[in-house]
XYZ file of C-alpha atoms in Angstrom:
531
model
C -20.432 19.994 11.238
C -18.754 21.667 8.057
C -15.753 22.506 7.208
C -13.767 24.390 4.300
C -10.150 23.834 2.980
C -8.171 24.347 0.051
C -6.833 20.724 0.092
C -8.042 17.959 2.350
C -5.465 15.013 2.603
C -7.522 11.625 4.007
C -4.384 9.905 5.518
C -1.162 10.360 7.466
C 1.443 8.297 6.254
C 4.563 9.590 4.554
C 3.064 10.377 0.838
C 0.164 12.580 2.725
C 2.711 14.559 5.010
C 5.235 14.867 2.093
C 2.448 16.358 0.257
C 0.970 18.728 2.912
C 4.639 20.276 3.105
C 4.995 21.148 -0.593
C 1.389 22.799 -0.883
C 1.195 26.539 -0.752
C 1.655 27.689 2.424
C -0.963 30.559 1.572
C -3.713 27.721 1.408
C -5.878 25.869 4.273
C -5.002 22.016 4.258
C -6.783 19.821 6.251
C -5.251 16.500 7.137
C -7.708 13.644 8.291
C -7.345 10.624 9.894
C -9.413 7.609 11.497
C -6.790 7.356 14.589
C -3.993 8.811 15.738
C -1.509 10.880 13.197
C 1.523 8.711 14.387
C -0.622 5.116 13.610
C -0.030 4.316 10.074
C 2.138 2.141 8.186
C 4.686 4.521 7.212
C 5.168 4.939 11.112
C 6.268 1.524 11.872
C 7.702 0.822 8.798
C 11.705 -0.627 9.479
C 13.318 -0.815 6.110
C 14.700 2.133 4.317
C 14.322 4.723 1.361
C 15.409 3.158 -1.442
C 17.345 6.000 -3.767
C 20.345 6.424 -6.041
C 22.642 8.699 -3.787
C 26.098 6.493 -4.574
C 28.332 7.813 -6.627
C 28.955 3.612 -8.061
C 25.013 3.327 -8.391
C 22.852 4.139 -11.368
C 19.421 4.976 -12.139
C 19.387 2.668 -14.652
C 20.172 -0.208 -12.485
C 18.048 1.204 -10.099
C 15.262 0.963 -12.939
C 16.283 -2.281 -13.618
C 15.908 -3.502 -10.248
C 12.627 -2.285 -10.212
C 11.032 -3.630 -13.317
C 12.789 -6.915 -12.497
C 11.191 -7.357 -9.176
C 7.743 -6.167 -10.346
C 8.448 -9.086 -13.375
C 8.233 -6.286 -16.448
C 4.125 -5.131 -15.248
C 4.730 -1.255 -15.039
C 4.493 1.788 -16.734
C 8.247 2.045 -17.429
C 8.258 6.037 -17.781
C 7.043 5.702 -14.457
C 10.016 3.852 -12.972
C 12.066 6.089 -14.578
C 10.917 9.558 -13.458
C 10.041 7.400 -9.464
C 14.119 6.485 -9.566
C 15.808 10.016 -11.034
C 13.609 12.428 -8.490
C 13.570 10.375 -5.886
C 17.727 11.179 -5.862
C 16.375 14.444 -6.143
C 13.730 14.164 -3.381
C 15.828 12.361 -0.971
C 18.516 14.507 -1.036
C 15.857 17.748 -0.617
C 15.062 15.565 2.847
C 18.530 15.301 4.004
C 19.391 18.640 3.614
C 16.192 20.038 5.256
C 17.594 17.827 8.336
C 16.390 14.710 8.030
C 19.027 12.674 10.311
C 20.356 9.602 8.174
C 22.812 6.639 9.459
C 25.795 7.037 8.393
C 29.764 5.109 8.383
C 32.442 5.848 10.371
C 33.784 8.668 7.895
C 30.601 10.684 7.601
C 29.189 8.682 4.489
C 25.915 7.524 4.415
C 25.192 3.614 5.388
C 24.121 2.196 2.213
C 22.076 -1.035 2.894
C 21.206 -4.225 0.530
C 17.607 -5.710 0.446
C 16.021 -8.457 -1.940
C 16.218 -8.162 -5.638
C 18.545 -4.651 -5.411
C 21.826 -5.301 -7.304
C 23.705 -2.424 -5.470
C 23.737 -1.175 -1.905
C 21.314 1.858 -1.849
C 19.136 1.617 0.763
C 18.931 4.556 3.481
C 18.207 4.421 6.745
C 17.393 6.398 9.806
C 17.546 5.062 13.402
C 18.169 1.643 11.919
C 15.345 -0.102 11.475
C 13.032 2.634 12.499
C 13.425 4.941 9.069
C 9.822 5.475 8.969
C 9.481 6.755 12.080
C 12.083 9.308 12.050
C 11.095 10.266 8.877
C 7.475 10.990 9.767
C 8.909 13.124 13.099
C 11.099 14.744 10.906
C 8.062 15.816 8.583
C 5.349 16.259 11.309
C 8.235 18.602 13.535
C 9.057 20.945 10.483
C 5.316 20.713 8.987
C 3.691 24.330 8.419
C 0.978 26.228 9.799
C -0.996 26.477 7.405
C -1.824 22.723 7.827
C -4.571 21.541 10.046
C -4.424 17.995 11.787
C -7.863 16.734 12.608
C -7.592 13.057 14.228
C -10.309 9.908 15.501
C -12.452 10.870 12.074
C -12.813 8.254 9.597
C -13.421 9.418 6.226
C -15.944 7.121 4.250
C -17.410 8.909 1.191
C -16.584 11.491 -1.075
C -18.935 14.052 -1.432
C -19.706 14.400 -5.047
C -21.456 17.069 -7.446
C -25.187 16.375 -8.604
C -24.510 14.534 -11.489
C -21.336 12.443 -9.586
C -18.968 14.828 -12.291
C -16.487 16.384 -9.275
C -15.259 15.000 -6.132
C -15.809 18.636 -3.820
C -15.363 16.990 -0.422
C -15.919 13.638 1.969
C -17.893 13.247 4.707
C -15.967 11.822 8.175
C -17.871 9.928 11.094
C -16.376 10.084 14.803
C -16.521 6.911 16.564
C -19.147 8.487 18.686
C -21.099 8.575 15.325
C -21.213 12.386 14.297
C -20.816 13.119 11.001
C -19.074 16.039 9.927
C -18.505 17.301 6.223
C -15.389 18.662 4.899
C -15.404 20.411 1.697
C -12.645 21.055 -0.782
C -11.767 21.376 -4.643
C -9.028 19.395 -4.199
C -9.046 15.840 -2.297
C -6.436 13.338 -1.844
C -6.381 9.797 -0.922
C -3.602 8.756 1.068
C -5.119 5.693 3.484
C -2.386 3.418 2.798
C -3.059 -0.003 1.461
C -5.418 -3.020 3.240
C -3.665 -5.245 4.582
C -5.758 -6.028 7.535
C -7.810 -7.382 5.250
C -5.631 -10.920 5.746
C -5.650 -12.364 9.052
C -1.291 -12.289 9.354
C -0.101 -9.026 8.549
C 2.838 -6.346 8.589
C 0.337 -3.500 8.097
C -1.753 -1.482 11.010
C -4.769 -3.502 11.712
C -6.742 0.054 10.961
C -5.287 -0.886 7.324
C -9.061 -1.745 5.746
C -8.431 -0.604 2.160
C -10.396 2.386 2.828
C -9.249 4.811 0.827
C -9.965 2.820 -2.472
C -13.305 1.411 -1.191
C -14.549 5.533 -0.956
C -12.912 6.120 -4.228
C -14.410 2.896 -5.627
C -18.096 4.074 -4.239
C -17.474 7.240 -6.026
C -16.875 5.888 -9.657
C -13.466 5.811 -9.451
C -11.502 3.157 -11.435
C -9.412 0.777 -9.981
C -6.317 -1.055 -11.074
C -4.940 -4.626 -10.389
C -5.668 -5.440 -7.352
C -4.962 -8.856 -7.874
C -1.486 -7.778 -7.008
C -1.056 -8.375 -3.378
C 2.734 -8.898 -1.669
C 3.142 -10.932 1.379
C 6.286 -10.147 2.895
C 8.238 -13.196 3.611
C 9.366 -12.811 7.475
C 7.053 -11.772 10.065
C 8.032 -12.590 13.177
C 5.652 -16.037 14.177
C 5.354 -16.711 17.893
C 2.758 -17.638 19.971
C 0.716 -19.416 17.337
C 0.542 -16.235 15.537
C 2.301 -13.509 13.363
C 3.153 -10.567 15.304
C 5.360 -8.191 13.806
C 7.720 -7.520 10.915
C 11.250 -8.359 10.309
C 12.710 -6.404 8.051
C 14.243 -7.158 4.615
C 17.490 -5.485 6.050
C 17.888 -8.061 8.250
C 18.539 -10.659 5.372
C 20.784 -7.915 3.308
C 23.316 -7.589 6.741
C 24.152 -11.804 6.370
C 20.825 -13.695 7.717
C 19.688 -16.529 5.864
C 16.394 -18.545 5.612
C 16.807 -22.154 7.159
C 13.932 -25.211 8.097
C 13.929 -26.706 11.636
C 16.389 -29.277 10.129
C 18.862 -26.264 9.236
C 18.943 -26.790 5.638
C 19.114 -23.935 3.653
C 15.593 -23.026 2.489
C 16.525 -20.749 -0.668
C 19.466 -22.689 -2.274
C 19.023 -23.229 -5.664
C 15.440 -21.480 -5.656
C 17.351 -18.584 -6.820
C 20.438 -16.393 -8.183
C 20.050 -14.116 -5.128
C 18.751 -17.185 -2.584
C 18.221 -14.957 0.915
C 17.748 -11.553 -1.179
C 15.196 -13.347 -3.740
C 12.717 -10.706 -4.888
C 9.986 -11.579 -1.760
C 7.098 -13.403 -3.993
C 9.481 -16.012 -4.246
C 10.804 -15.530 -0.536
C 7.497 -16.039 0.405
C 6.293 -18.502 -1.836
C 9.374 -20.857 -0.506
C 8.395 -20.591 3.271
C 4.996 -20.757 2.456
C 5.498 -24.128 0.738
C 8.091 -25.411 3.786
C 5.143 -24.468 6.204
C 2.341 -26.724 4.459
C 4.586 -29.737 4.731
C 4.404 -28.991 8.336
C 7.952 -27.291 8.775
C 9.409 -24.562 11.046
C 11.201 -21.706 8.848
C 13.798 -19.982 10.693
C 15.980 -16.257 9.908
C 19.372 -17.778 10.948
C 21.088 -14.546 12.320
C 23.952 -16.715 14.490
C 26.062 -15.311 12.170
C 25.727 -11.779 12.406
C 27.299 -9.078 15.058
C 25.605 -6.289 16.764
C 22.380 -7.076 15.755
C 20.503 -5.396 18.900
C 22.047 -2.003 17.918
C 21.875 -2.806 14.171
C 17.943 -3.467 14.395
C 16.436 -2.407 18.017
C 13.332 -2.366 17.089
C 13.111 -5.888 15.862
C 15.076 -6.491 19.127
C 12.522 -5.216 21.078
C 9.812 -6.982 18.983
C 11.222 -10.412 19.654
C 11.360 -9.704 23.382
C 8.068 -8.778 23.498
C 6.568 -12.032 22.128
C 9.468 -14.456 23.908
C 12.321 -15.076 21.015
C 15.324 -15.029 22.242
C 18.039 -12.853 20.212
C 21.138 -14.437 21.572
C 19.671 -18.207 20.461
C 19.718 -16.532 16.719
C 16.751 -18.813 14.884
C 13.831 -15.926 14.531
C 10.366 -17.896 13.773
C 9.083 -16.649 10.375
C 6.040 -16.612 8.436
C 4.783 -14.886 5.193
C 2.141 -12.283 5.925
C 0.122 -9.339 3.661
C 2.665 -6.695 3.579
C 1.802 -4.148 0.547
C -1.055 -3.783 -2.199
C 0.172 -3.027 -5.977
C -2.759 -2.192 -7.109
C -5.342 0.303 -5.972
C -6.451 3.882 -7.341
C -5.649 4.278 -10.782
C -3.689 7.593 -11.315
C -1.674 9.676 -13.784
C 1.540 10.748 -13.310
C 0.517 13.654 -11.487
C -1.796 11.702 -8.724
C -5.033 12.550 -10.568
C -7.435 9.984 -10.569
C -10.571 9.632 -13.012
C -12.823 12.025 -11.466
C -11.728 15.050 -11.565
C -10.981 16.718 -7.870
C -9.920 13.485 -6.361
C -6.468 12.324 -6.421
C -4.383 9.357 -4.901
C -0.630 9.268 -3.277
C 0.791 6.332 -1.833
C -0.127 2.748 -0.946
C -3.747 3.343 -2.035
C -2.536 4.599 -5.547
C -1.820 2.329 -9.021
C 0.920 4.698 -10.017
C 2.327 1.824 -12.523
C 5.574 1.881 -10.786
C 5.419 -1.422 -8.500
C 4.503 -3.407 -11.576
C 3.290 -7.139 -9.984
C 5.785 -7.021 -6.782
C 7.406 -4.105 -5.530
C 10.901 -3.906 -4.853
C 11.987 -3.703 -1.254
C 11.799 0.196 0.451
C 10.976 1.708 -3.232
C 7.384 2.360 -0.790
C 8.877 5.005 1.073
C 10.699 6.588 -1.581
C 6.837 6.565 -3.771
C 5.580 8.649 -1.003
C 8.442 10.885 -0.906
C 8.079 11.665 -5.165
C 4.150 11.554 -5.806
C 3.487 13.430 -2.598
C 6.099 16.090 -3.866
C 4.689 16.087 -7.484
C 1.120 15.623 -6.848
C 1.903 19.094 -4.762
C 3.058 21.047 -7.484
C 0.278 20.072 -9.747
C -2.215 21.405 -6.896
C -0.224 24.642 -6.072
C -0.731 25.091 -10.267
C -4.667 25.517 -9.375
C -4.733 27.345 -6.254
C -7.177 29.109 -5.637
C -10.136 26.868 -6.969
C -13.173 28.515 -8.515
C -16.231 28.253 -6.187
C -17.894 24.632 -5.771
C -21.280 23.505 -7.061
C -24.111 23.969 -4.858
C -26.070 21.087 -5.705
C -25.003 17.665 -4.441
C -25.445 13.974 -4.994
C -27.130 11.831 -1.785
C -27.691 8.172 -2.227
C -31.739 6.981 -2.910
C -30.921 4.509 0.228
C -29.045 4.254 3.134
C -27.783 0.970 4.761
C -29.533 0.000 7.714
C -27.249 0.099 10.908
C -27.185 -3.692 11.098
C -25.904 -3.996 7.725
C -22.797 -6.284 7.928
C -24.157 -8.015 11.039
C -23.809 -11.600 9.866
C -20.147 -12.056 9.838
C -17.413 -10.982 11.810
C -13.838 -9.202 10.524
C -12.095 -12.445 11.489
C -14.124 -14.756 9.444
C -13.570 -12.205 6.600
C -10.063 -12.266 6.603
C -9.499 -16.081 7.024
C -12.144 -16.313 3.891
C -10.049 -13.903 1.896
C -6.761 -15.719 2.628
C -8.262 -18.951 1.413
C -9.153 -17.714 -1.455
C -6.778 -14.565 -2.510
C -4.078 -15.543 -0.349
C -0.434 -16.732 -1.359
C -1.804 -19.297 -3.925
C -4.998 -19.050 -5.675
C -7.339 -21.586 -6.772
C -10.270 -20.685 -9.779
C -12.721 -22.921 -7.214
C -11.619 -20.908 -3.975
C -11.829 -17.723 -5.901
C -15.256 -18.500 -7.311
C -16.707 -19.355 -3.742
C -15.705 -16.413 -1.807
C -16.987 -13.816 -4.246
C -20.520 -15.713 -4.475
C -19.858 -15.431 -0.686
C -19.135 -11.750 -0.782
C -22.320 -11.511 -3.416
C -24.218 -13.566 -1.235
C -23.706 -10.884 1.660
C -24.605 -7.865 -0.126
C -21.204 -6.263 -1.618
C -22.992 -5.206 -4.653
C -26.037 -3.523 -2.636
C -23.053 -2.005 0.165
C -21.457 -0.488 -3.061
C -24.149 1.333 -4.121
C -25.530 2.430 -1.033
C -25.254 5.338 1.710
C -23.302 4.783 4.481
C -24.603 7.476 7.138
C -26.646 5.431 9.685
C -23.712 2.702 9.877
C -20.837 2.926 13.054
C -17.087 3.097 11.984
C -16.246 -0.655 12.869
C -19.403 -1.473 10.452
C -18.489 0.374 7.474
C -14.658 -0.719 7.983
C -16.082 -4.155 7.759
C -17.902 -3.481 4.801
C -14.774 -1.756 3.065
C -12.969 -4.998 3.761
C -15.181 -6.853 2.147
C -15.568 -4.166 -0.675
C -11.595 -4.437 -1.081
C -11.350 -8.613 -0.820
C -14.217 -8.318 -3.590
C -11.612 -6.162 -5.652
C -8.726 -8.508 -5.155
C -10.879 -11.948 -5.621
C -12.472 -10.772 -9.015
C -8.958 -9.358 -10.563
C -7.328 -12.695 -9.046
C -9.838 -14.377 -11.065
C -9.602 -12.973 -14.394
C -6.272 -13.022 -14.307
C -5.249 -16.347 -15.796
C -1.494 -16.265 -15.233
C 0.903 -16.650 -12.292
C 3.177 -13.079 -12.173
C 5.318 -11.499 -9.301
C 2.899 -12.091 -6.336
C -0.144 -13.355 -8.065
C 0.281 -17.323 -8.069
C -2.545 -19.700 -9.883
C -2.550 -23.291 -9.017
C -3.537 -24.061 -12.591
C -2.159 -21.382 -14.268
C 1.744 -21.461 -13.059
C 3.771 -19.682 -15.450
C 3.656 -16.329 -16.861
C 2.163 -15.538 -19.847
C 3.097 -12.858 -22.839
C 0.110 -12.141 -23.358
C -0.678 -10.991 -19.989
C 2.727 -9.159 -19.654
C 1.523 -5.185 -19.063
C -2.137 -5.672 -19.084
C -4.425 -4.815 -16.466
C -7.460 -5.751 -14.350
C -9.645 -2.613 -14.788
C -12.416 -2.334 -12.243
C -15.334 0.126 -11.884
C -18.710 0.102 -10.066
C -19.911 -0.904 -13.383
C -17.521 -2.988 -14.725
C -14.857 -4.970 -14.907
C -12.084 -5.389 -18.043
C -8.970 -6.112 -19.266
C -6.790 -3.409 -20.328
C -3.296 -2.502 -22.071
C -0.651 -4.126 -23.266
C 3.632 -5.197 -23.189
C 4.252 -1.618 -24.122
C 1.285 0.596 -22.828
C 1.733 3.457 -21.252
C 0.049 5.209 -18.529
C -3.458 6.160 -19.910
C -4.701 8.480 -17.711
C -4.474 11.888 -18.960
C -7.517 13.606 -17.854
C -6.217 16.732 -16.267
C -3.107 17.516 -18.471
């Protein structure tokens, strides 16, 4: 099958629908996605949109927050321009009806979360502000947008000489492949969390969007950078949902099974610690065999505060009124990903990245709580406004690349997505060892990663190629985690502890045909290639 937009977005999250709103309305946009349009992480996420709407907050501090969380690895311009229009952006929500919570006197319900210095955090429905921010976008989205669902994207379709992303090419789970060409196509697939075995994230989260723009030539930026949010909910021998950061900001506080008070004098903000070292705390109680607690005995209303945590710990058998919640740390957000310029433009031209999947340089090593939402909401915006700039497109070339060879259909036969993820968590996981890391990529080598990159995809089922996009992505994360001879925001060497200066700002540069260090303290964003 073929098909013909002006714009194809792969992804439905917040950054892709925030995006297909702002594009021309004279244009055919094409939204694609593997499952469902209301199954991604932006869906389900429960904390808030993080934005300077308070008359006593500040961009600057907002800024500050930011670059203090992310321990000083962004493109500071970046942070700045991500904190001034997202006031902007969020305000341009509310007033086009977005419903937020708000105080007794008509105010809106500022919230705290970890590592914010002032209470800025919005929220809709409580904790369900994704969710009624996604209705609110897919109920008001406009005709001119087309919502194709149950097609997994899993190549771009490139020019002859591999020059011009002009399309990707989509498989049903009944194995039909359709093509869907375009001058302009953006990534917005979220991150991969699902490639850990606990995690926050949908388990369709595979990474991939930046294993098709990997494939393609694309380069790729620090994915060493992983965050593991500090409280999923563990129960049943398992993790099985998030608790949000809010949670901790309305009074709750970390405790061990002999109530002692897990983050006192770990550090200046204890419960609202930025979450690497949230994380890194419980992690360490849990190896020496303890239980880690969210003590919430303390706290009133909290069924109409968070319902759907509520309904989360009824679900899985926690009792609210006893008020100890089970935690554990689990993958909650990728830093890294698609390197892009300020506008969304990666480095081939006619593919861009919004969102999760992008390296925008603004989460530096460990993004600061609910600035995710508020990403989406400003680079789906602006990365609109540079498209609408080169509507219409001139006509596409005719001639087009195809791989020499295509991957048998029992490629990634010998190992199963479970054995993947425990693997990766071993070895890129909350700590990392140089030995662990060493082992699982000869592992991944040892499979075939490097053949599966350079390969065709077309004979291969959806759950096959997802499996071999996991292993594409833990190959990503394993190699920067490697190279990367410090210990920064959420990337923690055993033998390499502290950070360094001379790491501070540079970056883990990955392409098909390479990988190198890049940058600098004071760099700023190099890609410039469509200005």
């Amino acid at each position: 099958m073929n098909r013909q937009a002006d714009v194809i977005i792969v992804g439905s999250g917040l950054a892709a629908l925030q995006l297909a709103h702002h594009l021309h309305s004279t244009s055919h946009v094409i939204i694609l996605t593997k499952t469902k349009i209301r199954q991604s992480n932006s869906y389900i996420a429960q904390g808030g949109i993080a934005a300077v709407i308070d008359k006593g907050d500040s961009i600057h501090s907002h800024v500050e927050d930011t670059l203090n969380a992310g321990r000083h690895h962004h493109f500071i311009e970046e942070v700045e321009r991500l904190a001034d229009e997202g006031a902007a952006a969020v305000k341009e929500l509310i007033a086009g009806g977005l419903h937020i919570d708000r105080d007794a006197d008509g105010q809106p319900s500022l919230g705290l979360e970890g590592a914010h210095s002032a209470k800025r955090i919005i929220h809709s429905g409580g904790d369900a502000t994704g969710r009624h921010t996604v209705e609110h976008l897919l109920a008001t989205l406009p005709e001119n947008v087309e919502i194709i669902e149950g097609e997994m994207a899993y190549d771009c379709l490139l020019s002859e000489d591999r020059s011009l992303c002009i399309g990707v090419k989509t498989k049903s789970k009944e194995g039909v492949i359709s093509y869907c060409w375009a001058p302009h196509v953006v990534i917005a697939t979220g991150g991969a969390g699902a490639v850990y075995p606990a995690t926050s994230n949908q388990p369709t989260m595979t990474g991939d969007g930046v294993a098709i723009a990997f494939r393609a030539g694309a380069e790729i930026a620090d994915m060493e950078f992983v965050q593991f949010h500090p409280t999923l909910l563990f129960a049943n021998g398992a993790a099985q949902g998030l608790i949000s950061e809010a949670v901790r900001g309305a009074g709750a506080k970390l405790i061990d099974g002999s109530g002692s008070l897990l983050m006192e004098g770990v550090h200046p903000l204890k419960d609202l610690a930025p979450r690497h070292i949230a994380a890194y705390e419980i992690y360490k109680a849990r190896t020496k065999g303890k239980e880690v607690f969210l003590d919430i005995r303390g706290m009133e209303h909290f069924e109409k505060q968070f319902p759907t945590i509520t309904a989360l710990c009824k679900r899985n058998g926690v009792s609210i009124s006893d008020g100890l919640l089970p935690v554990a740390p689990g993958s909650h957000f990728l830093m890294g990903g698609i390197s892009v310029d300020s506008n969304g433009c990666t480095t081939i031209p006619g593919l861009y990245a919004v969102g999760e999947a992008a390296h925008s340089g603004v989460h530096g090593a460990n993004r600061l709580a609910s600035n995710s939402l508020l990403e989406g909401i400003v680079y789906g915006r602006r990365l609109a406004a540079f498209i609408n700039r080169r509507l219409p497109a001139s006509q596409l070339p005719a001639r087009v690349f195809y791989y020499d060879s295509q991957l048998p259909a029992e490629s990634a036969g010998g190992f199963s997505k479970e054995e993947l993820r425990n693997r990766t968590m071993k070895a890129a996981g909350i700590i990392r060892t140089p030995e662990n890391l060493q082992s699982h990529v000869r592992y991944l080598e040892a499979l075939g990663v490097r053949e599966w990159i350079e390969s065709g995809l077309d004979e291969l089922e959806q759950e096959a190629i997802e499996k071999i996009y996991m292993s594409i992505n833990s190959y990503l994360i394993s190699r920067a985690a490697l190279l990367r001879t410090e210990s920064r925001g959420a990337h923690i060497r055993t033998d390499f502890m502290a950070e360094e200066v001379h790491w501070r700002g540079k970056r883990v540069i990955q392409t098909k045909d390479r990988i190198n260090i890049r940058g600098g303290q004071h760099e700023r964003n190099p890609i410039r290639i469509h200005a």
